[in-house]
Tab-separated table of C-alpha atoms in Angstrom:
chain	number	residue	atom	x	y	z
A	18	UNK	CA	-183.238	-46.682	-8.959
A	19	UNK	CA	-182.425	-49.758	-7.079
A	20	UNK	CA	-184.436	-52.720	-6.468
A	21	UNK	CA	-187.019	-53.335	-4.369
A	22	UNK	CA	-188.257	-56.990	-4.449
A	23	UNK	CA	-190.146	-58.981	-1.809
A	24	UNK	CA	-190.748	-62.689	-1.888
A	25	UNK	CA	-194.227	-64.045	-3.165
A	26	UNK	CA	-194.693	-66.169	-0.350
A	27	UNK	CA	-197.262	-67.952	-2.168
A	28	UNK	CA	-195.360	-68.723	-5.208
A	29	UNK	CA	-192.419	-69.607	-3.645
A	30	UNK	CA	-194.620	-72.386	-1.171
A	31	UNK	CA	-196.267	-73.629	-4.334
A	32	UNK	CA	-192.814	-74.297	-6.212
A	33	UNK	CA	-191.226	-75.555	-3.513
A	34	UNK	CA	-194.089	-77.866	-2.817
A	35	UNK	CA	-193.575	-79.178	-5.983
A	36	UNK	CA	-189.812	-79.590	-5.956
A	37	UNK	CA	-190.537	-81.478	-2.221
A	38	UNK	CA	-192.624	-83.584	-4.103
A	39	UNK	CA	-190.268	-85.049	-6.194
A	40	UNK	CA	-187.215	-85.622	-3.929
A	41	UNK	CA	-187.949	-89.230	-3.767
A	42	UNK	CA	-186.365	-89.318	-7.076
A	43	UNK	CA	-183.656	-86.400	-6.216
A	44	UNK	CA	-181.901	-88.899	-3.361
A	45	UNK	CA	-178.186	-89.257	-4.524
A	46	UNK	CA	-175.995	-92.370	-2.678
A	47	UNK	CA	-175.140	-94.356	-5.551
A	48	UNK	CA	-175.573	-97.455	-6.365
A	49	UNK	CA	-179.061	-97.304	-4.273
A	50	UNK	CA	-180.305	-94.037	-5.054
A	51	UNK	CA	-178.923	-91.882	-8.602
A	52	UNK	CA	-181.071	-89.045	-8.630
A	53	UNK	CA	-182.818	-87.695	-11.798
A	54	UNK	CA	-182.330	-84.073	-11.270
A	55	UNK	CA	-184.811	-83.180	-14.172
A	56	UNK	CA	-187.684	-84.054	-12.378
A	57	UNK	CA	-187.370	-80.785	-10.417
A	58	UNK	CA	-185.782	-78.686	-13.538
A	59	UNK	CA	-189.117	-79.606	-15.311
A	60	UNK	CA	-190.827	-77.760	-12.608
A	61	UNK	CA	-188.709	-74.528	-12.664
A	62	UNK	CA	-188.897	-74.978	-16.481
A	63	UNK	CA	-193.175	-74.381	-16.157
A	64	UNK	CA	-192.699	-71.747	-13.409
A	65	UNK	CA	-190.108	-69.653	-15.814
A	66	UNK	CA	-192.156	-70.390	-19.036
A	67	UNK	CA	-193.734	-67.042	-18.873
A	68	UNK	CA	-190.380	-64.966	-18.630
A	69	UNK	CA	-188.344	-66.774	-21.016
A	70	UNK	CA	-186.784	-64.685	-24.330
A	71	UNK	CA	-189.191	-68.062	-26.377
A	72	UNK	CA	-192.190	-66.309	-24.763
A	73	UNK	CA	-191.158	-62.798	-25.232
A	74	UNK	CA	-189.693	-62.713	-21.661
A	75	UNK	CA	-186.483	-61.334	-20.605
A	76	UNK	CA	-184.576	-64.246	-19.485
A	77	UNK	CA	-181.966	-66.669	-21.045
A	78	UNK	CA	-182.843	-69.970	-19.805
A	79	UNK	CA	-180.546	-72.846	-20.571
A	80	UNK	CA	-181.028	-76.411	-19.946
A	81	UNK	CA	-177.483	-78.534	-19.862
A	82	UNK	CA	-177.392	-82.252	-19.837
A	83	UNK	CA	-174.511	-84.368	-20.094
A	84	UNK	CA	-176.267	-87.687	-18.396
A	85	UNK	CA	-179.847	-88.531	-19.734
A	86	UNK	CA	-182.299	-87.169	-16.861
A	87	UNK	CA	-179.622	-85.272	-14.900
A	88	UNK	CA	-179.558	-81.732	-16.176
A	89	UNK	CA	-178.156	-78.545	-14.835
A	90	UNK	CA	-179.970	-75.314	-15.248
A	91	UNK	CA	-178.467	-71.832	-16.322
A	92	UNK	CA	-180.693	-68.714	-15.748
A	93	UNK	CA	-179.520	-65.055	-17.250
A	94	UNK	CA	-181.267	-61.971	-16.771
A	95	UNK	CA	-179.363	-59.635	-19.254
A	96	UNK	CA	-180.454	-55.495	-19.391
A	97	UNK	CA	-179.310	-53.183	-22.722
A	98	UNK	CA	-175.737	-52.367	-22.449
A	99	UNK	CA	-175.069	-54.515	-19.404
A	100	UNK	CA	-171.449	-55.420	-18.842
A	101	UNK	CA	-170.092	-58.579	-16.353
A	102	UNK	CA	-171.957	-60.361	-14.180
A	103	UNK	CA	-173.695	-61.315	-10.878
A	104	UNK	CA	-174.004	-64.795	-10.225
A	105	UNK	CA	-175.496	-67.074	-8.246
A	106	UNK	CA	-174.322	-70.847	-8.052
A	107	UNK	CA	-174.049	-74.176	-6.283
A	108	UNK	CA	-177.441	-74.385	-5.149
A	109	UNK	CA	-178.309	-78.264	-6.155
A	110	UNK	CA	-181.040	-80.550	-7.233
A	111	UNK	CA	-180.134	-83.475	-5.485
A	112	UNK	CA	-180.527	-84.712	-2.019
A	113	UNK	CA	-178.972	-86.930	0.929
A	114	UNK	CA	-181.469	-89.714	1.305
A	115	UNK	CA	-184.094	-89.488	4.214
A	116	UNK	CA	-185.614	-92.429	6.005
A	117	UNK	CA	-189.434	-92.050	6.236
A	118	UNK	CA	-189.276	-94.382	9.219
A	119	UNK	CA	-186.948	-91.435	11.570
A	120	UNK	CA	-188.887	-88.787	10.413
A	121	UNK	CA	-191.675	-87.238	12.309
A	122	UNK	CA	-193.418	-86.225	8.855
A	123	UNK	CA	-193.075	-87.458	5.367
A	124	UNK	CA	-189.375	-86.492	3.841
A	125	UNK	CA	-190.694	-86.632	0.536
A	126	UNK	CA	-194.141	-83.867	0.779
A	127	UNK	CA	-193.464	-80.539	1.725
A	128	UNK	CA	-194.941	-79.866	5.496
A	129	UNK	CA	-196.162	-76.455	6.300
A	130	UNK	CA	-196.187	-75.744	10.338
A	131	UNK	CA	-196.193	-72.035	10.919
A	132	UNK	CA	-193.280	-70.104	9.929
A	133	UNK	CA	-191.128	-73.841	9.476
A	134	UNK	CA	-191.561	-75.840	5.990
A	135	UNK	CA	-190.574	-79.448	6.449
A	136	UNK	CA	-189.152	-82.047	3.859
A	137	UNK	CA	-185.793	-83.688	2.713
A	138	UNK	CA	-184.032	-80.638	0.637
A	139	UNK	CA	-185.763	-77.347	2.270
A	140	UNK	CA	-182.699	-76.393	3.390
A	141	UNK	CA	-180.331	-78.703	1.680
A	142	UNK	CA	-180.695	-76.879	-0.895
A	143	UNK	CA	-184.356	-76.509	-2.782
A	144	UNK	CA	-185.561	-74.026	-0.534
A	145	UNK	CA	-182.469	-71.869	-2.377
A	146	UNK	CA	-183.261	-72.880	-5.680
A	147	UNK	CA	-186.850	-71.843	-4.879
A	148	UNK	CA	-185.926	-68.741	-3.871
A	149	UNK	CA	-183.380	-68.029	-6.604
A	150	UNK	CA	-186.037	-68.873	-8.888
A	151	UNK	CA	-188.422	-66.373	-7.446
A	152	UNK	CA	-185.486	-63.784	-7.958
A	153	UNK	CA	-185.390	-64.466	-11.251
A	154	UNK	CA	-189.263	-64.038	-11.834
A	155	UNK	CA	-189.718	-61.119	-9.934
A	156	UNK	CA	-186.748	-59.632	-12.167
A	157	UNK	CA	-188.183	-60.644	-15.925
A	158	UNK	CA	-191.813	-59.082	-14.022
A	159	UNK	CA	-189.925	-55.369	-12.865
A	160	UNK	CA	-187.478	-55.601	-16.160
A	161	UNK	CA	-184.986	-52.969	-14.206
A	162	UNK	CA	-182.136	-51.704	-16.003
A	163	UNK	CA	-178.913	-53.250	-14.282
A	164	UNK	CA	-175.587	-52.649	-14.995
A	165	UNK	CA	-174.521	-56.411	-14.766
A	166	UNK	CA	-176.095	-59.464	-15.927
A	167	UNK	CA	-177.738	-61.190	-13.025
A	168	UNK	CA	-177.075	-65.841	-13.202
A	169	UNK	CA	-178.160	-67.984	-11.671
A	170	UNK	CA	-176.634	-71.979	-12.234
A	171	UNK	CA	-178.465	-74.664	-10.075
A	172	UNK	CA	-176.389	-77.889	-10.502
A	173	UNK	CA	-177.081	-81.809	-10.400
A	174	UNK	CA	-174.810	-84.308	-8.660
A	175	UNK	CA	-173.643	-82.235	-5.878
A	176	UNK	CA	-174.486	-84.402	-2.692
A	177	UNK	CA	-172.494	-87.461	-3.721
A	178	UNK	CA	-169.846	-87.404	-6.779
A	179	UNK	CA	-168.801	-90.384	-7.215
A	180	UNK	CA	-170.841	-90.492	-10.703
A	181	UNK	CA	-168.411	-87.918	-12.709
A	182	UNK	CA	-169.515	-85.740	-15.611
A	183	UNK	CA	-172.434	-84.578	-14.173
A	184	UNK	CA	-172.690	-81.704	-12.784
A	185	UNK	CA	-170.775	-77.887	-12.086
A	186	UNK	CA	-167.123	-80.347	-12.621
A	187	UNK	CA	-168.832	-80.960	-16.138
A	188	UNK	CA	-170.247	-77.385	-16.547
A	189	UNK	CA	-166.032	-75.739	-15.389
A	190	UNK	CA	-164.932	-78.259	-18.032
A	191	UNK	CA	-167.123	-77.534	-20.846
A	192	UNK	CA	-166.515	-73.927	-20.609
A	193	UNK	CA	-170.383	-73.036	-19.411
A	194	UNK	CA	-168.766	-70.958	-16.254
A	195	UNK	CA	-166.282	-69.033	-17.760
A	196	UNK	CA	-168.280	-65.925	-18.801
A	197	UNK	CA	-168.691	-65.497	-14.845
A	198	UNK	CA	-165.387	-64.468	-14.937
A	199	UNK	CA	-166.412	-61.022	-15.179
A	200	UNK	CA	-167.787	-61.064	-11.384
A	201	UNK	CA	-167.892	-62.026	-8.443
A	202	UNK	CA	-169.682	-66.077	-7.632
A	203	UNK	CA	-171.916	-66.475	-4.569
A	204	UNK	CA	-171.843	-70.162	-3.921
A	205	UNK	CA	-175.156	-70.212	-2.295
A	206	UNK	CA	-175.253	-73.634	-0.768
A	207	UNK	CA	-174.566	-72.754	2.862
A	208	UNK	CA	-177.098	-72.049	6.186
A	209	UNK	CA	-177.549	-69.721	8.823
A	210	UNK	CA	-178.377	-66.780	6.945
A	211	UNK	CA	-174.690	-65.322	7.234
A	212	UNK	CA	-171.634	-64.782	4.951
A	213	UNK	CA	-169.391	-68.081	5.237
A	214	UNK	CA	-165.922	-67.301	4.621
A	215	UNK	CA	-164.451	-70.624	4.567
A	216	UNK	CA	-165.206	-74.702	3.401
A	217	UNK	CA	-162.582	-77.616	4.362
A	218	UNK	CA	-161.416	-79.775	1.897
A	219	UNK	CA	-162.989	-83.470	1.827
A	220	UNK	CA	-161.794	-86.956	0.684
A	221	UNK	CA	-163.273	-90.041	0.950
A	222	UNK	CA	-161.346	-92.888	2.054
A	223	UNK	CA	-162.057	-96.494	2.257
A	224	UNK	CA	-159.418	-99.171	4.639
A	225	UNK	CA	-159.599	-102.671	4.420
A	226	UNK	CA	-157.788	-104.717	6.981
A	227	UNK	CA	-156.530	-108.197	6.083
A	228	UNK	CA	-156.400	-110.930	8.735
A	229	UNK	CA	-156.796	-114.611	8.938
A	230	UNK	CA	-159.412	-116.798	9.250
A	231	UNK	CA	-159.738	-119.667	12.218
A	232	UNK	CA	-161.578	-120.685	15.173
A	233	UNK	CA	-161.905	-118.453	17.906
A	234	UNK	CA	-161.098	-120.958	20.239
A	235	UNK	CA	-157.971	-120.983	18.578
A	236	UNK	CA	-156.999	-117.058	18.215
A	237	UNK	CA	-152.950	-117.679	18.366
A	238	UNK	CA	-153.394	-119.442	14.908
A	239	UNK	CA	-155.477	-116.537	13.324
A	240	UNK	CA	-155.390	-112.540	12.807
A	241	UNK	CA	-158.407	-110.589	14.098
A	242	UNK	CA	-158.976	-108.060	10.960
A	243	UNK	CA	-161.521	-106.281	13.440
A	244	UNK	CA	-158.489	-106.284	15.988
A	245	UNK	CA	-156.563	-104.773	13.146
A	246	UNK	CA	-158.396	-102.751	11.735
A	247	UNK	CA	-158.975	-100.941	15.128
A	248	UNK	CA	-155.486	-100.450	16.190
A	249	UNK	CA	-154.418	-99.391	13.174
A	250	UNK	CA	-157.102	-96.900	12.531
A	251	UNK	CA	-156.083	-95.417	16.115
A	252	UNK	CA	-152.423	-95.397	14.725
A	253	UNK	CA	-153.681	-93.709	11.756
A	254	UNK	CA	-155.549	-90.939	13.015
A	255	UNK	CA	-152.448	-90.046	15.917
A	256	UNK	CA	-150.405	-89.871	12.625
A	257	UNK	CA	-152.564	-87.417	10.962
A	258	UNK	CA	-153.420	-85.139	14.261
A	259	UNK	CA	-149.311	-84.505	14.764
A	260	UNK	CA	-148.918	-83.592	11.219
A	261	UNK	CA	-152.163	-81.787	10.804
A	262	UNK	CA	-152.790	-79.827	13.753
A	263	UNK	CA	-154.863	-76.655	13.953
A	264	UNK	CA	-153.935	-73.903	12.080
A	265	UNK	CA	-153.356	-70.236	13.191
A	266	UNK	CA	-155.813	-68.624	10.213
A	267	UNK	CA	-158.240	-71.149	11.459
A	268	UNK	CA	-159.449	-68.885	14.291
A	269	UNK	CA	-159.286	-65.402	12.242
A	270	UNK	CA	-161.967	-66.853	9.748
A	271	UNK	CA	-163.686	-68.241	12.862
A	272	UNK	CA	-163.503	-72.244	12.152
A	273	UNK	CA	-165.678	-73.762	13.872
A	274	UNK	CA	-163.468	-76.954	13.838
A	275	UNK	CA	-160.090	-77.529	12.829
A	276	UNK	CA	-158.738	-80.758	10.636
A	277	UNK	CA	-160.421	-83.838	11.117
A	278	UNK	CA	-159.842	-87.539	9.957
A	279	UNK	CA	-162.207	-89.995	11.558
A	280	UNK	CA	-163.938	-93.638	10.439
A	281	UNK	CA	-167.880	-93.125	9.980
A	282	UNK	CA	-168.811	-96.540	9.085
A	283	UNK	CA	-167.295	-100.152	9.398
A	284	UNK	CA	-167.890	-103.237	7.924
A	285	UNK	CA	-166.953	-106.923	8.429
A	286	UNK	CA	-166.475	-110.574	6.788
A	287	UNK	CA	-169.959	-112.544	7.518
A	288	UNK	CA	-169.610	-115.594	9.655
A	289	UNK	CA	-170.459	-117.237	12.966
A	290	UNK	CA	-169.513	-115.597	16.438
A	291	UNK	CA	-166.728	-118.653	16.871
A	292	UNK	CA	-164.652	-117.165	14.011
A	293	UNK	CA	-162.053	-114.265	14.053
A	294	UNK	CA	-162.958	-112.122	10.983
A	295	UNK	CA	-160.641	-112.452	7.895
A	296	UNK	CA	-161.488	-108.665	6.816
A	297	UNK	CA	-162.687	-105.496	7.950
A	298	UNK	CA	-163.612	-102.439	6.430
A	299	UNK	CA	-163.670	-99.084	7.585
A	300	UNK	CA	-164.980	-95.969	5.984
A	301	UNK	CA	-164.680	-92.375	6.211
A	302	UNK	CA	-163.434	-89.033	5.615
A	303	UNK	CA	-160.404	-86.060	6.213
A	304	UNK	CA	-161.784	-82.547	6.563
A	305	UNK	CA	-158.803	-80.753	6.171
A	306	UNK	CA	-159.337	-76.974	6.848
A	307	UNK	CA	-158.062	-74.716	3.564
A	308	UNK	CA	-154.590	-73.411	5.047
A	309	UNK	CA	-153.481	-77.102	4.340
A	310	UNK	CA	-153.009	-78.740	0.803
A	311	UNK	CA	-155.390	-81.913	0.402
A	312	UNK	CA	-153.134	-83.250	-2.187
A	313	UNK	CA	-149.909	-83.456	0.092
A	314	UNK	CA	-152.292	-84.939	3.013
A	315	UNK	CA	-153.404	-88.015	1.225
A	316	UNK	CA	-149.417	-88.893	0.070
A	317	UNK	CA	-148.445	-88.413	4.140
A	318	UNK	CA	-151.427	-90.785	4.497
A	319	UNK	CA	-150.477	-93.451	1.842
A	320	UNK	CA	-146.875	-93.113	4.021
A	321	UNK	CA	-148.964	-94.055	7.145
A	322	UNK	CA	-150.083	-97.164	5.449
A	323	UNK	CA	-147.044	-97.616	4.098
A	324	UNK	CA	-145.016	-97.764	7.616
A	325	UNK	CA	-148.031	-100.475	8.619
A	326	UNK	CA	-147.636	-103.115	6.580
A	327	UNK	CA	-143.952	-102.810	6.352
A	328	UNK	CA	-144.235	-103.738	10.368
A	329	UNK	CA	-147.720	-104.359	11.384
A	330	UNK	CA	-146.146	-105.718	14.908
A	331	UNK	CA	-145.483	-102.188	15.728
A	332	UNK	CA	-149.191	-102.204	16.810
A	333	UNK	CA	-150.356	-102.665	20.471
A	334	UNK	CA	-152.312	-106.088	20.429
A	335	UNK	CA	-155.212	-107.053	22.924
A	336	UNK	CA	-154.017	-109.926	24.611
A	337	UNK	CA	-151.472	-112.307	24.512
A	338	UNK	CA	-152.955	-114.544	21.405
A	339	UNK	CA	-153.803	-111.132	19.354
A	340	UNK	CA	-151.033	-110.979	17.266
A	341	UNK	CA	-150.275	-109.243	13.165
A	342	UNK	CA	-147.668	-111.552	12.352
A	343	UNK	CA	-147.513	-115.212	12.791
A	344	UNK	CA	-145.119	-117.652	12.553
A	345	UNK	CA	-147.147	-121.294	12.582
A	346	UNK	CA	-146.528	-124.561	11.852
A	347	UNK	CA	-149.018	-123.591	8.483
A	348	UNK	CA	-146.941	-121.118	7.269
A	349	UNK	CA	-146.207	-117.460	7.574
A	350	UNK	CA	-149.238	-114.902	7.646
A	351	UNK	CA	-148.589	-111.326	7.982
A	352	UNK	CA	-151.807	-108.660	8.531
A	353	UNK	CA	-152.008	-105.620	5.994
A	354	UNK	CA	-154.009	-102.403	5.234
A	355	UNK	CA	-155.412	-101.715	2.024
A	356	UNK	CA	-156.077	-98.112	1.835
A	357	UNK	CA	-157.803	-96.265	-0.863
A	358	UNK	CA	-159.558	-92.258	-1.466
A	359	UNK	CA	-162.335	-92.475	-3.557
A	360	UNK	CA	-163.051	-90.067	-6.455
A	361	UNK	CA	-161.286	-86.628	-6.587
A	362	UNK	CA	-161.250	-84.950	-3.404
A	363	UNK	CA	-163.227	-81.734	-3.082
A	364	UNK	CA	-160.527	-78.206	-2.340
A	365	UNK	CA	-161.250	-75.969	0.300
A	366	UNK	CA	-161.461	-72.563	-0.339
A	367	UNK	CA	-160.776	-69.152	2.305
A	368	UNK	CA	-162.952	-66.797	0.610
A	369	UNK	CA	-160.764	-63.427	-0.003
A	370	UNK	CA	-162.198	-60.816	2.677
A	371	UNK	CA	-160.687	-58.113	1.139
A	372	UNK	CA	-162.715	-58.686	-2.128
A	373	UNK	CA	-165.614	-55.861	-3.110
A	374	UNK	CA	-167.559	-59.305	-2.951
A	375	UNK	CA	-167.371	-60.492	-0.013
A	376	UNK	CA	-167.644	-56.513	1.423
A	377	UNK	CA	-170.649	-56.564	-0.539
A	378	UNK	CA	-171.968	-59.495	1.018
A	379	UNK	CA	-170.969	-58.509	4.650
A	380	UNK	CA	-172.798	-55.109	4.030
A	381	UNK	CA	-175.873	-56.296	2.203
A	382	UNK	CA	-176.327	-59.403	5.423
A	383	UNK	CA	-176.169	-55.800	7.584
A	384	UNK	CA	-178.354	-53.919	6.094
A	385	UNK	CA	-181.103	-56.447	6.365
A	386	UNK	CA	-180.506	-58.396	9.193
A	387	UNK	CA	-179.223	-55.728	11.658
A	388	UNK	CA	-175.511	-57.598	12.286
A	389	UNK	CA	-173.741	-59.937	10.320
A	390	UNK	CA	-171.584	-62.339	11.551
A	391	UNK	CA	-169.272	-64.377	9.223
A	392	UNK	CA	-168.073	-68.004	10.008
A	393	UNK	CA	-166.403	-70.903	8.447
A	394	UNK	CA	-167.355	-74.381	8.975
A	395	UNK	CA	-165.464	-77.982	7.604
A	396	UNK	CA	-168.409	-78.869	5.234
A	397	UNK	CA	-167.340	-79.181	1.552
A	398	UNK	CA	-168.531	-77.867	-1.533
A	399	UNK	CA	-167.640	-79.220	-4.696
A	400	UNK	CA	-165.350	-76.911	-7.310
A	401	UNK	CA	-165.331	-73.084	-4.940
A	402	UNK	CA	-161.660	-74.250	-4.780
A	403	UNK	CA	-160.928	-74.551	-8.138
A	404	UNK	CA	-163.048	-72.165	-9.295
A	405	UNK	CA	-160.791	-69.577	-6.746
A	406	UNK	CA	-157.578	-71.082	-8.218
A	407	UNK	CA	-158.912	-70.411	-12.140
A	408	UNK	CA	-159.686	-66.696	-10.698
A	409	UNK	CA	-162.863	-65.909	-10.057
A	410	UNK	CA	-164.190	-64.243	-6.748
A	411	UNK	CA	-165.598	-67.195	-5.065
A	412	UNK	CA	-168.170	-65.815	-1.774
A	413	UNK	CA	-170.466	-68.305	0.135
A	414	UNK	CA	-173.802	-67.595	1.328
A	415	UNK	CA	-176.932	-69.788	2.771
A	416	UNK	CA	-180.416	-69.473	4.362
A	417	UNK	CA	-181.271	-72.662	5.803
A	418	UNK	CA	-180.424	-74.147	8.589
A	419	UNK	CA	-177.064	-76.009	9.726
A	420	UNK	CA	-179.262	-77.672	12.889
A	421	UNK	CA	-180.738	-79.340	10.676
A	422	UNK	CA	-178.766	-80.085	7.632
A	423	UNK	CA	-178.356	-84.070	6.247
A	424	UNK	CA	-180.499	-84.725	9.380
A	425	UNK	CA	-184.046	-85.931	10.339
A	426	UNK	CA	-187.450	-83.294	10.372
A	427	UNK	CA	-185.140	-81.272	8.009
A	428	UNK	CA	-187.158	-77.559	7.282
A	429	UNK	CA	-186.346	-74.240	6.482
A	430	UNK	CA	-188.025	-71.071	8.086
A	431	UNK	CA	-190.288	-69.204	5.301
A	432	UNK	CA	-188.930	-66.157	7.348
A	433	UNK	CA	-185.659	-66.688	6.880
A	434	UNK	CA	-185.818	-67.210	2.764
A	435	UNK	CA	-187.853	-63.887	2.973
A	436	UNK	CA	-184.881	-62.221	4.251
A	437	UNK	CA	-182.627	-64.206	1.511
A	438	UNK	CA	-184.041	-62.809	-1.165
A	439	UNK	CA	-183.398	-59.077	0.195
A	440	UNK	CA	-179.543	-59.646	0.840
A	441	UNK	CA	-179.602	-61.257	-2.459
A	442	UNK	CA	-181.406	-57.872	-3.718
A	443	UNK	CA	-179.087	-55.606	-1.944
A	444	UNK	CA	-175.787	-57.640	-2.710
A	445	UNK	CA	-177.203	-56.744	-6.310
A	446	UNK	CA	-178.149	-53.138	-5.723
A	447	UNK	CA	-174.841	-52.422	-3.904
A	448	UNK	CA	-173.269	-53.144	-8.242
A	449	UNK	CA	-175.331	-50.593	-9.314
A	450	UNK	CA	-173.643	-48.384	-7.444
């Protein structure tokens, strides 16, 4: 008999209240804000109490830390003779941090407004774990008899991973993942209530441009790093767009966007206006769609650098006094780029749409919503690539909203997680097949 579950509307608004409650604490942008992901485990911990095999209750509930205060959660509903499984992962405990001074309402409570709940995470991503919770309940209250096991893995550390060890990188490592193997993976950590079939790959990069300090008065005996650091980003970027361009599979799995490289913040030496800047720094990131490997992009853009500071005077300059190389009575100064990526890049991943998952997906999104329309889009997740690589069937899913993601007055629609939990229920009915 296949399932037939409906969301408890007031459950789910009373556990996500309390998740919303704590995301003060869930904000990850280290070193300001390190999240402590157990504050909102310990309230899917009392909501699942009830259900767990301790209590008499049907589900395996597992509790992984491998940093004090930032665990990961691992939920299994298992029936009598069930073989493989039917998982759902990615969707995180941590946050992007939110500014109570932009908001219209307070990030850090959960706002109820008609159909729209407000607060830092609804849709990014507690309003999934919420829901995926609810799943999970509803299943240890019906006990059905599936032919899979149904898991669920909500994960710390996911918004910023600089901090290694923490999270699902941990989890792949330690083995915890690998019995998902035997099934497909919905990644659901995504928006707009329809199949995604594609992520970009991501790496951080940091660029620090060296100049010389003097008097502004006095610009032919000084380098301008902010000069610098702007003409050589431009040279940068042109480098990258040539060798990166868009890709043909890019418009099959409807990218929104092809491959991007572009600065996001910048950064200089203090001192007066009268003084040309010794350094700058520029931040950023490369969104390289999936056709393209990440690895071989950051060697061409080491090359870049490379070519630079071999013959910074290659640059246009801004005037006849803005010059990379000097030649002065006080010696010899030549500009230079110091170019780093941060941490591990994350791996895109094209989701295989020939895979009974992502048919599965497509058909279940149909069946409740009418149409489905698939998409790709160059946000990153953490791991779908490698866990694609190590072979499992890696399928992305998400009920939120992308308007709104990372942004001000975040919310999710209680409408929209009501329909979630039915394509979840029918992507699960469609194994029992």
């Amino acid at each position: 008999m296949a399932l037939n579950l409906e969301l408890n509307k007031d459950r789910y608004v009373k556990l996500l209240t309390n998740l919303i409650g704590e995301v003060e604490f869930l904000q990850n942008n280290p070193p300001r804000f390190v999240p402590q992901e157990d504050r909102a485990i310990k309230h899917l911990l009392e909501a699942l109490k009830p259900y767990t095999k301790e209590n008499g209750g049907p589900l395996k509930v597992e509790h992984v830390v491998y940093v004090e205060g930032r665990g990961n959660l691992i939920i299994e509903y298992t029936s009598e003779g069930a073989q493989g499984t039917v998982a759902f992962v990615g969707s995180h405990l941590d946050v992007v941090p939110a500014n109570p001074e932009t908001w219209d309402r307070n990030p850090f409570k959960l706002v109820v407004e008609g159909d729209k709940l407000y607060g830092r995470g609804t849709t990014d991503c507690l309003g999934h774990v919420a829901m995926i919770t609810e799943l999970f309940i509803q299943l240890a209250e019906t006990k059905p008899k599936l032919k899979n096991s149904i898991v669920a893995v909500f994960i710390a550390c996911e918004e910023n991973t600089t901090i290694p060890g923490v999270g699902v990188d941990k989890l792949m490592e330690c083995g915890k993942l690998d019995f998902l193997k035997d099934g497909p993976i919905y990644w659901v950590d995504s928006a707009d209530s329809n199949p995604c079939m594609g992520t970009a790959a991501a790496a951080m990069w940091k660029m620090r441009a060296k100049g010389r300090l003097f008097h502004s008065g006095l610009p032919h005996k000084g380098i301008n790093s902010l000069e610098f650091a702007m003409e050589a980003m431009a040279f940068i970027q042109k480098r990258f767009y040539e060798d990166f361009p868009a890709h043909a599979e890019e418009s099959r799995y409807e990218f929104a966007t092809p491959s991007t490289m572009k600065p996001t913040q910048i950064c200089c030496s203090e001192g007066s206006i009268n003084q040309l800047p010794p350094w700058t720094e520029i931040q950023g990131d490369i969104r390289l769609t999936p056709f393209y490997n990440v690895y071989e992009c950051i060697e061409k853009v080491k090359g870049y650098v490379k070519e630079l500071n071999d013959d910074p005077s290659q640059l246009p300059s801004r005037g006849p006094c803005s010059k990379y190389e000097l030649d002065i009575p006080e010696g010899q100064f030549k500009a230079e780029i110091e170019f780093i990526f941060e941490g591990e890049p994350f791996k895109g991943i094209a989701c295989k749409l020939d895979s009974k998952g992502f048919k599965r997906l497509h058909e279940a999104t149909q069946e409740v919503l009418g149409e489905s329309k698939p998409y790709s889009i160059c946000g990153s997740l953490p791991l779908v690539g490698d866990l694609q690589e190590a072979g499992f069937d890696v399928q992305i899913c998400g009920y939120g909203h992308s308007g709104v993601y990372h942004g001000d007055n975040e919310y999710c629609t209680l409408s929209h997680m009501v329909n979630a939990l039915k394509i979840l229920v029918a992507v699960i009915n469609k194994y029992q097949e």
